[in-house]
CSV table of C-alpha atoms in Angstrom, one decimal:
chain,number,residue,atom,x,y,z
A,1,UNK,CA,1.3,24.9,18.6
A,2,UNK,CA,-0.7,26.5,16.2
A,3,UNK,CA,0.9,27.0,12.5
A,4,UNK,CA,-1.8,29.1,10.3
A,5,UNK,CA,-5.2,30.0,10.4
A,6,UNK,CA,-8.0,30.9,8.1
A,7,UNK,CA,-6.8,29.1,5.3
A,8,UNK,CA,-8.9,28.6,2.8
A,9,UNK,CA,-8.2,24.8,1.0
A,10,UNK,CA,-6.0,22.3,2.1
A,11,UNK,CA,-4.9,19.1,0.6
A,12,UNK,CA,-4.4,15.9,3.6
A,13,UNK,CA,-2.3,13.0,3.5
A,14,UNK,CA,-3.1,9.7,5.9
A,15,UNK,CA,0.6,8.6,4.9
A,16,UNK,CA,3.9,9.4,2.9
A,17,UNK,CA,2.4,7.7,-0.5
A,18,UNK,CA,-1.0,8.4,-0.4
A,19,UNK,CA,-3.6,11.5,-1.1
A,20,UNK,CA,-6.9,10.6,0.9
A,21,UNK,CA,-8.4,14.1,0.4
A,22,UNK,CA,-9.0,17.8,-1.3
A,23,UNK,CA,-11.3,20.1,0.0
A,24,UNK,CA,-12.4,23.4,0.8
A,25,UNK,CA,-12.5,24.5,4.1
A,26,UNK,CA,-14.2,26.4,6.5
A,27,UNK,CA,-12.2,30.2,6.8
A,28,UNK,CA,-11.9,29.8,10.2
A,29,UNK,CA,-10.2,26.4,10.6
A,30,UNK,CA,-6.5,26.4,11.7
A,31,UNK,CA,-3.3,24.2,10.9
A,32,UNK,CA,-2.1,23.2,14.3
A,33,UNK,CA,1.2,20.9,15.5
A,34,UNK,CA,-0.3,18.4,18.1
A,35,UNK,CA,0.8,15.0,19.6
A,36,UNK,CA,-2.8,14.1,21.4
A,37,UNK,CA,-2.8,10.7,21.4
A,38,UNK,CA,1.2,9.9,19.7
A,39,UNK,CA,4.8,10.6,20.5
A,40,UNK,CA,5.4,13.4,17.9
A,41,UNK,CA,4.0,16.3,17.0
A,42,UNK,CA,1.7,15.8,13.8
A,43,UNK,CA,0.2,18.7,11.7
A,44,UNK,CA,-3.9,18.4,11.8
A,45,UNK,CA,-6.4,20.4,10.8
A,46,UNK,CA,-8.0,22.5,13.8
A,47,UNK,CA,-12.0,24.0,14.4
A,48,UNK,CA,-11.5,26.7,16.9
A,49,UNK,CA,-15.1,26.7,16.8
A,50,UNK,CA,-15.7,23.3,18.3
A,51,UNK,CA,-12.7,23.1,19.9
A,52,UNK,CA,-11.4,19.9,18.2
A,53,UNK,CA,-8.3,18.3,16.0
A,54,UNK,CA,-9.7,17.4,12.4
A,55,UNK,CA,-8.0,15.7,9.8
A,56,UNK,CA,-4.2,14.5,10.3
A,57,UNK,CA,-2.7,16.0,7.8
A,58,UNK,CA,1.2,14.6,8.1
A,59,UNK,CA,2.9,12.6,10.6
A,60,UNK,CA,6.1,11.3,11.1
A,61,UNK,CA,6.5,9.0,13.9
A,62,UNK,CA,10.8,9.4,14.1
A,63,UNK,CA,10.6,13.3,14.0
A,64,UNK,CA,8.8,16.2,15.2
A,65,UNK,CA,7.2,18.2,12.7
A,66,UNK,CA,6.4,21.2,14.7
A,67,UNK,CA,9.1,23.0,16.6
A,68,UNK,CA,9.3,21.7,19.8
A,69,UNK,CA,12.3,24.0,21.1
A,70,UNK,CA,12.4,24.7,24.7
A,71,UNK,CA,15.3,26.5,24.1
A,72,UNK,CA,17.1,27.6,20.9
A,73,UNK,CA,15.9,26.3,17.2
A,74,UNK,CA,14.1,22.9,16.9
A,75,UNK,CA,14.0,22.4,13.3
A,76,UNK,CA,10.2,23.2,13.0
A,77,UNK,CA,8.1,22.5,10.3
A,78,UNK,CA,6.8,25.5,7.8
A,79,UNK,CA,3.3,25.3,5.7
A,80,UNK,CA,4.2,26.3,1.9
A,81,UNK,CA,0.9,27.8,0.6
A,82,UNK,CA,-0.1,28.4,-2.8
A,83,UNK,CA,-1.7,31.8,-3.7
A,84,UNK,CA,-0.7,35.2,-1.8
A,85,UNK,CA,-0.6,36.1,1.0
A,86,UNK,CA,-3.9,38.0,1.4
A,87,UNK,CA,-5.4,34.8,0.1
A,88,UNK,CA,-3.2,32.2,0.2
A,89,UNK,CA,-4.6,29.1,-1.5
A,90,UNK,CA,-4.4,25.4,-0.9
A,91,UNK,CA,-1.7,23.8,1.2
A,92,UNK,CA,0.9,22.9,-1.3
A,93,UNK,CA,3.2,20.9,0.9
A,94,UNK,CA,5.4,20.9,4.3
A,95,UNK,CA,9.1,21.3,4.9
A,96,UNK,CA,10.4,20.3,8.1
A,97,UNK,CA,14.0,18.7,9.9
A,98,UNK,CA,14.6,15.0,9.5
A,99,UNK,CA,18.1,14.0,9.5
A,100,UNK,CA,18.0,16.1,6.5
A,101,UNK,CA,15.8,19.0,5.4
A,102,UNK,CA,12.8,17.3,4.0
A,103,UNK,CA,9.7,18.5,1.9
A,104,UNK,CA,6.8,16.8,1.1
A,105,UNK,CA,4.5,18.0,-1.3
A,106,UNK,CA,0.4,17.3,-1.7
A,107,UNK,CA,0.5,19.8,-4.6
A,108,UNK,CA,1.4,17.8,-8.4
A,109,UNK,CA,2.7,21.1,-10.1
A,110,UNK,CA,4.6,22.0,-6.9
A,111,UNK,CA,6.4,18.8,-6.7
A,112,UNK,CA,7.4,18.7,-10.5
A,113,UNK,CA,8.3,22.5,-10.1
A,114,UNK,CA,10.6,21.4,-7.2
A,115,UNK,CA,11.6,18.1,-8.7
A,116,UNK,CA,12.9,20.5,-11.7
A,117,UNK,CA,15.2,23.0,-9.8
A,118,UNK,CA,16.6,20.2,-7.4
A,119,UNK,CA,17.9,18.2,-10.8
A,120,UNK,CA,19.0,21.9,-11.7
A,121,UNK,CA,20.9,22.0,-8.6
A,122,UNK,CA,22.0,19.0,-6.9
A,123,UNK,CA,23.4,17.5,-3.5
A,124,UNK,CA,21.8,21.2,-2.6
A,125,UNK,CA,18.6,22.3,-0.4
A,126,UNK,CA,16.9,24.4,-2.5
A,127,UNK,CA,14.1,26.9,-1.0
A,128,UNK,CA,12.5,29.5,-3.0
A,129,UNK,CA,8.6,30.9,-3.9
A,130,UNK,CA,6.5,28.6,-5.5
A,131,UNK,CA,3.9,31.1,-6.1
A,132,UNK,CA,5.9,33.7,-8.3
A,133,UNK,CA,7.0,33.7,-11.9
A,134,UNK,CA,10.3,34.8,-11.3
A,135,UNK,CA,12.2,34.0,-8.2
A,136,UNK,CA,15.3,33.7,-6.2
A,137,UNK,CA,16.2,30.1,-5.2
A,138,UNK,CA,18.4,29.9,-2.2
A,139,UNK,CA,21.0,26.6,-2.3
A,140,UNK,CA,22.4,25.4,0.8
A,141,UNK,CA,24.2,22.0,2.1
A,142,UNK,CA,26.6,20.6,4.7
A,143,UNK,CA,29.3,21.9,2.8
A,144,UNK,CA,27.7,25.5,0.8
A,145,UNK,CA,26.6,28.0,3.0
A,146,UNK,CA,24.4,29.4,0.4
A,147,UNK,CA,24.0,30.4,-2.9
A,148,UNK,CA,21.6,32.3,-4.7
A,149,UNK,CA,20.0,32.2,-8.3
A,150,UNK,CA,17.1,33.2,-10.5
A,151,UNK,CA,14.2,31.3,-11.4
A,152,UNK,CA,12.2,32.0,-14.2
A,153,UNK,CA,9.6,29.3,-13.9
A,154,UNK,CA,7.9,30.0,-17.3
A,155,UNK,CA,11.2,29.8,-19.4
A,156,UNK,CA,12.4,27.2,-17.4
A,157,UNK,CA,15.4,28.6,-17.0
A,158,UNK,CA,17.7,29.0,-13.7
A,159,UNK,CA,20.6,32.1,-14.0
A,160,UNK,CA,23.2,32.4,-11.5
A,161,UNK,CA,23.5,35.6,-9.5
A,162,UNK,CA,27.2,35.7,-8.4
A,163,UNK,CA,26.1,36.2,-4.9
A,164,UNK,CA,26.8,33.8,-2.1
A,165,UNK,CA,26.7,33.4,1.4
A,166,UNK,CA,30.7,33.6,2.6
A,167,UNK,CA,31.9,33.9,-1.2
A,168,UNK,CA,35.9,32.6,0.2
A,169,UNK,CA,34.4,29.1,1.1
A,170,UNK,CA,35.1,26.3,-1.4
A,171,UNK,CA,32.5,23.4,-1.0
A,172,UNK,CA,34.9,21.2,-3.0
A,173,UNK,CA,37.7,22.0,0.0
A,174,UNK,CA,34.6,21.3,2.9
A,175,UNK,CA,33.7,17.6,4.7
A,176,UNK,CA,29.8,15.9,4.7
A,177,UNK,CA,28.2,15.5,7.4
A,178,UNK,CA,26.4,12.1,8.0
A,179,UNK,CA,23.6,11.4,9.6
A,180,UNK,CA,24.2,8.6,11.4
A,181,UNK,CA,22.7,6.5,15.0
A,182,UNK,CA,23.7,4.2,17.6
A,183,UNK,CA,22.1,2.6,20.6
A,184,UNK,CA,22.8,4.0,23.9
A,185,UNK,CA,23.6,1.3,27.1
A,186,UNK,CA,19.8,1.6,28.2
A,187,UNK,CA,18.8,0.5,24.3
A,188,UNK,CA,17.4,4.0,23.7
A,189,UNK,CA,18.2,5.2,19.6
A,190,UNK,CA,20.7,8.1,19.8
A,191,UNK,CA,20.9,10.1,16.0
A,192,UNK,CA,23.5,12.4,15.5
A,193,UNK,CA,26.4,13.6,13.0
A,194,UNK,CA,29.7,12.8,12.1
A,195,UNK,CA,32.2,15.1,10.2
A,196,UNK,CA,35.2,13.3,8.9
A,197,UNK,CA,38.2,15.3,7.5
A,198,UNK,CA,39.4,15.9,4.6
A,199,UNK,CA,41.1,12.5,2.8
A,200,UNK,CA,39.4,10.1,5.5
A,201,UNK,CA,40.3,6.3,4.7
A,202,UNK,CA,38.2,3.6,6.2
A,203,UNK,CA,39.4,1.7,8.9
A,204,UNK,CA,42.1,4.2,9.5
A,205,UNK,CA,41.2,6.1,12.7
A,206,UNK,CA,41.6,9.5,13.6
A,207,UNK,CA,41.1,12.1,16.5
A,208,UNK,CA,38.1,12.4,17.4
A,209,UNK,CA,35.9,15.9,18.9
A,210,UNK,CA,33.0,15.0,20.6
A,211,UNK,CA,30.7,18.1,20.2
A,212,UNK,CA,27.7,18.2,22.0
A,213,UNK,CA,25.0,21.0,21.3
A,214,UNK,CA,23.5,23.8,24.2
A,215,UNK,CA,20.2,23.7,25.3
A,216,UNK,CA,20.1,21.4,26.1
A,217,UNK,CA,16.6,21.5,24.7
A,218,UNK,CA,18.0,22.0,20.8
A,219,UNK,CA,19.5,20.0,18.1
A,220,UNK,CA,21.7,19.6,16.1
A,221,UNK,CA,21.1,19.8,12.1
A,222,UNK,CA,21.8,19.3,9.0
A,223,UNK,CA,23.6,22.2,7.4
A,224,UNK,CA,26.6,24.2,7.2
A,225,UNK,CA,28.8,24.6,10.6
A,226,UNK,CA,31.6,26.9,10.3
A,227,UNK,CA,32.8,25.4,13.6
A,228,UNK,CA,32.6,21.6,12.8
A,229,UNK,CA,34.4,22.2,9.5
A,230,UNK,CA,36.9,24.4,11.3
A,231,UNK,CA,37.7,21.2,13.3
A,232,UNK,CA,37.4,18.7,10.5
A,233,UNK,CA,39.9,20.7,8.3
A,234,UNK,CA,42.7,20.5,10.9
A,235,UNK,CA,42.0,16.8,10.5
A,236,UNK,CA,39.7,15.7,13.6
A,237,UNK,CA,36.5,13.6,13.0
A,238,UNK,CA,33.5,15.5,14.8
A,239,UNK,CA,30.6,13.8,16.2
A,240,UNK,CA,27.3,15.8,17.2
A,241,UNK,CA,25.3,13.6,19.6
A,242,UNK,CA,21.5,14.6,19.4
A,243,UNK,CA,21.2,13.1,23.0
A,244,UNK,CA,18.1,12.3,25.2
A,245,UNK,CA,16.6,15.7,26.0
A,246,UNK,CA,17.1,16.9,22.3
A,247,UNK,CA,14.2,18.2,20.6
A,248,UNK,CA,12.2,17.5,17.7
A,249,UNK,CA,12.4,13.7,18.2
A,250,UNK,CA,9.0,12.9,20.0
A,251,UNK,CA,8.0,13.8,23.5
A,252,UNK,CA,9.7,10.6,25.2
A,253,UNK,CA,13.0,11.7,23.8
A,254,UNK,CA,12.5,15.0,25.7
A,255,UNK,CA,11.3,14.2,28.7
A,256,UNK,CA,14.1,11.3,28.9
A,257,UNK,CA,16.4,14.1,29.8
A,258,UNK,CA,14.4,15.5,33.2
A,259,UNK,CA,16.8,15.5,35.9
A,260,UNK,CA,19.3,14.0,33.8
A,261,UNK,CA,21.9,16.4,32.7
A,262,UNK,CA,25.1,14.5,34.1
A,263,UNK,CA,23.9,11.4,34.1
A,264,UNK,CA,22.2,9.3,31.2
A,265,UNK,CA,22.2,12.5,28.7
A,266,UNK,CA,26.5,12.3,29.2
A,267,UNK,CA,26.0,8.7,28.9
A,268,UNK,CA,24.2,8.8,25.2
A,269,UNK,CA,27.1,10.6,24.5
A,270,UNK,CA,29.8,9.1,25.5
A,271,UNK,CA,28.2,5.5,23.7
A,272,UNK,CA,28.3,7.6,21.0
A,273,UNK,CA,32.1,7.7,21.4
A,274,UNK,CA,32.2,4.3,21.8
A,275,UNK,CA,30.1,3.6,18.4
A,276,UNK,CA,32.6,5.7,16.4
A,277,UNK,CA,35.6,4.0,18.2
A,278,UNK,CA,33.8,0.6,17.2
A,279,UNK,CA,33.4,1.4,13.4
A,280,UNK,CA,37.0,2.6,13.0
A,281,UNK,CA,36.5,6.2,13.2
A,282,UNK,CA,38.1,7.1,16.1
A,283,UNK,CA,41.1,6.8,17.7
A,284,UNK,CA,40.6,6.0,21.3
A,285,UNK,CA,43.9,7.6,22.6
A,286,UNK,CA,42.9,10.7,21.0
A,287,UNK,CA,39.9,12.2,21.9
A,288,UNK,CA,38.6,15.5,22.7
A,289,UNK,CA,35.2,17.3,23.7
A,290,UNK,CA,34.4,20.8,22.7
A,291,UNK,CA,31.5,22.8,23.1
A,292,UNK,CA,29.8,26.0,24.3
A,293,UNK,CA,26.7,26.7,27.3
A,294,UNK,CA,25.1,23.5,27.9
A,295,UNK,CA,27.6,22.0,25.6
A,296,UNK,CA,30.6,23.0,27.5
């Protein structure tokens, strides 16, 4: 899975806390998404000229960080690079699809440039150019489908645009979704979602939609679902089963699901049930499933 070649100067990480190296690099070496010798795919460096994997630059041993999607969208990871795009720089950090969105930045300035829009614009994901003066910034969550603002990173200063993604959605009127996990009868780690409506109070069930995504070689993410919060505003608690056979959760989790389909894959789902039922979510004598090709 290869991300981006002839780059220039990367900066390498052995682990989330530490920086082991900065160097220039050869213009022919590549970033590549491998899992030789591991479960997930990690970004390394590459030498097409010798054939080999360098340098690990960032691994996560829960989630993929290199889309994985045998069908439909996997989350992937995407390279942010400094510079342009003619000659674009050092590797300034990676954004990829954990339970939420994450970025991890090897780049000081980039991380404090970040660190300063996100306390700008909170409970948001918010994406936008590092390497230009003056930029949009694009904030999105569970609950906003989007919104857009300037960025003037010299001044400082962030100015709303007036322009967002389905303008008649309220956020404040919309229902989180949580990441949450439970263990499936053979012991196997299940993630997933669940959308509770609107004035939820613990301990108090509800109905309950089971939702599972196609594919099945997809996922489901983190972000806005017109269709979950369609369900959750008539009341329903929605849960989104990222079941064996879902992608960007290591190679085991995939390959889990061969000749599965109607067997273990229903069963991670319906001990997903079962965990919501079991923390007071959902009310067993009301329960639905909903979904669309794989899904239905």
């Amino acid at each position: 899975f290869f991300f981006s070649s002839r780059r220039r100067h990367t900066r390498c990480l052995s682990d989330w806390s530490s920086d082991v190296c900065s160097s220039d690099l050869n213009p022919a070496q590549m970033y590549v998404g491998s899992n030789v010798g591991r479960d997930t795919l990690a970004i390394y460096r590459f030498d097409p000229e010798a054939g080999k994997l360098g340098d690990l630059v960032l691994a996560d041993d829960r989630y993929d960080l290199a889309s994985f999607a045998l069908i439909g969208d996997a989350g992937g990871a995407g390279l942010i690079f400094g510079g342009s795009e003619d000659e674009p720089g050092k590797l300034l950090g990676v954004r990829y699809m954990a339970d939420k969105p994450r970025m991890v930045w090897f780049d000081e300035e980039a991380a404090k440039t970040q660190a300063m829009v996100d306390n700008a614009l909170r409970d948001t994901i918010n994406t936008f150019n590092h390497n230009a003066k003056r930029t949009l910034v694009v904030a999105r969550s569970d609950t906003k489908p989007g919104e857009y603002f300037f960025f003037d990173k010299e001044k400082r200063q962030l100015t709303a645009t007036g322009i967002s993604v389905r303008p008649e959605v309220d956020p404040k009127t919309r229902c989180p979704m949580l990441p949450v996990s439970w263990t499936a009868r053979d012991g196997l780690r299940i993630d997933g979602y669940i959308t509770l409506p609107p004035g939820y109070t613990k301990g108090q069930p509800v109905p309950l939609i089971l939702h599972p995504h196609g594919g099945p070689w997809a996922r489901d993410m983190w972000r806005y679902n017109p269709e979950v919060q369609f369900m959750a505003n008539r009341g329903f608690a929605v849960l989104q089963p990222n079941f064996r056979g879902s992608v960007g959760y290591g190679a085991k989790h995939l390959k889990l699901s061969y000749k599965q389909w109607g067997t273990t894959m229903i069963d991670d789902m319906l001990d997903g049930v079962q965990w919501a039922i079991d923390q007071g979510f959902a009310d067993p004598q009301r329960l639905g499933v909903y979904g669309a090709s794989y899904g239905g």
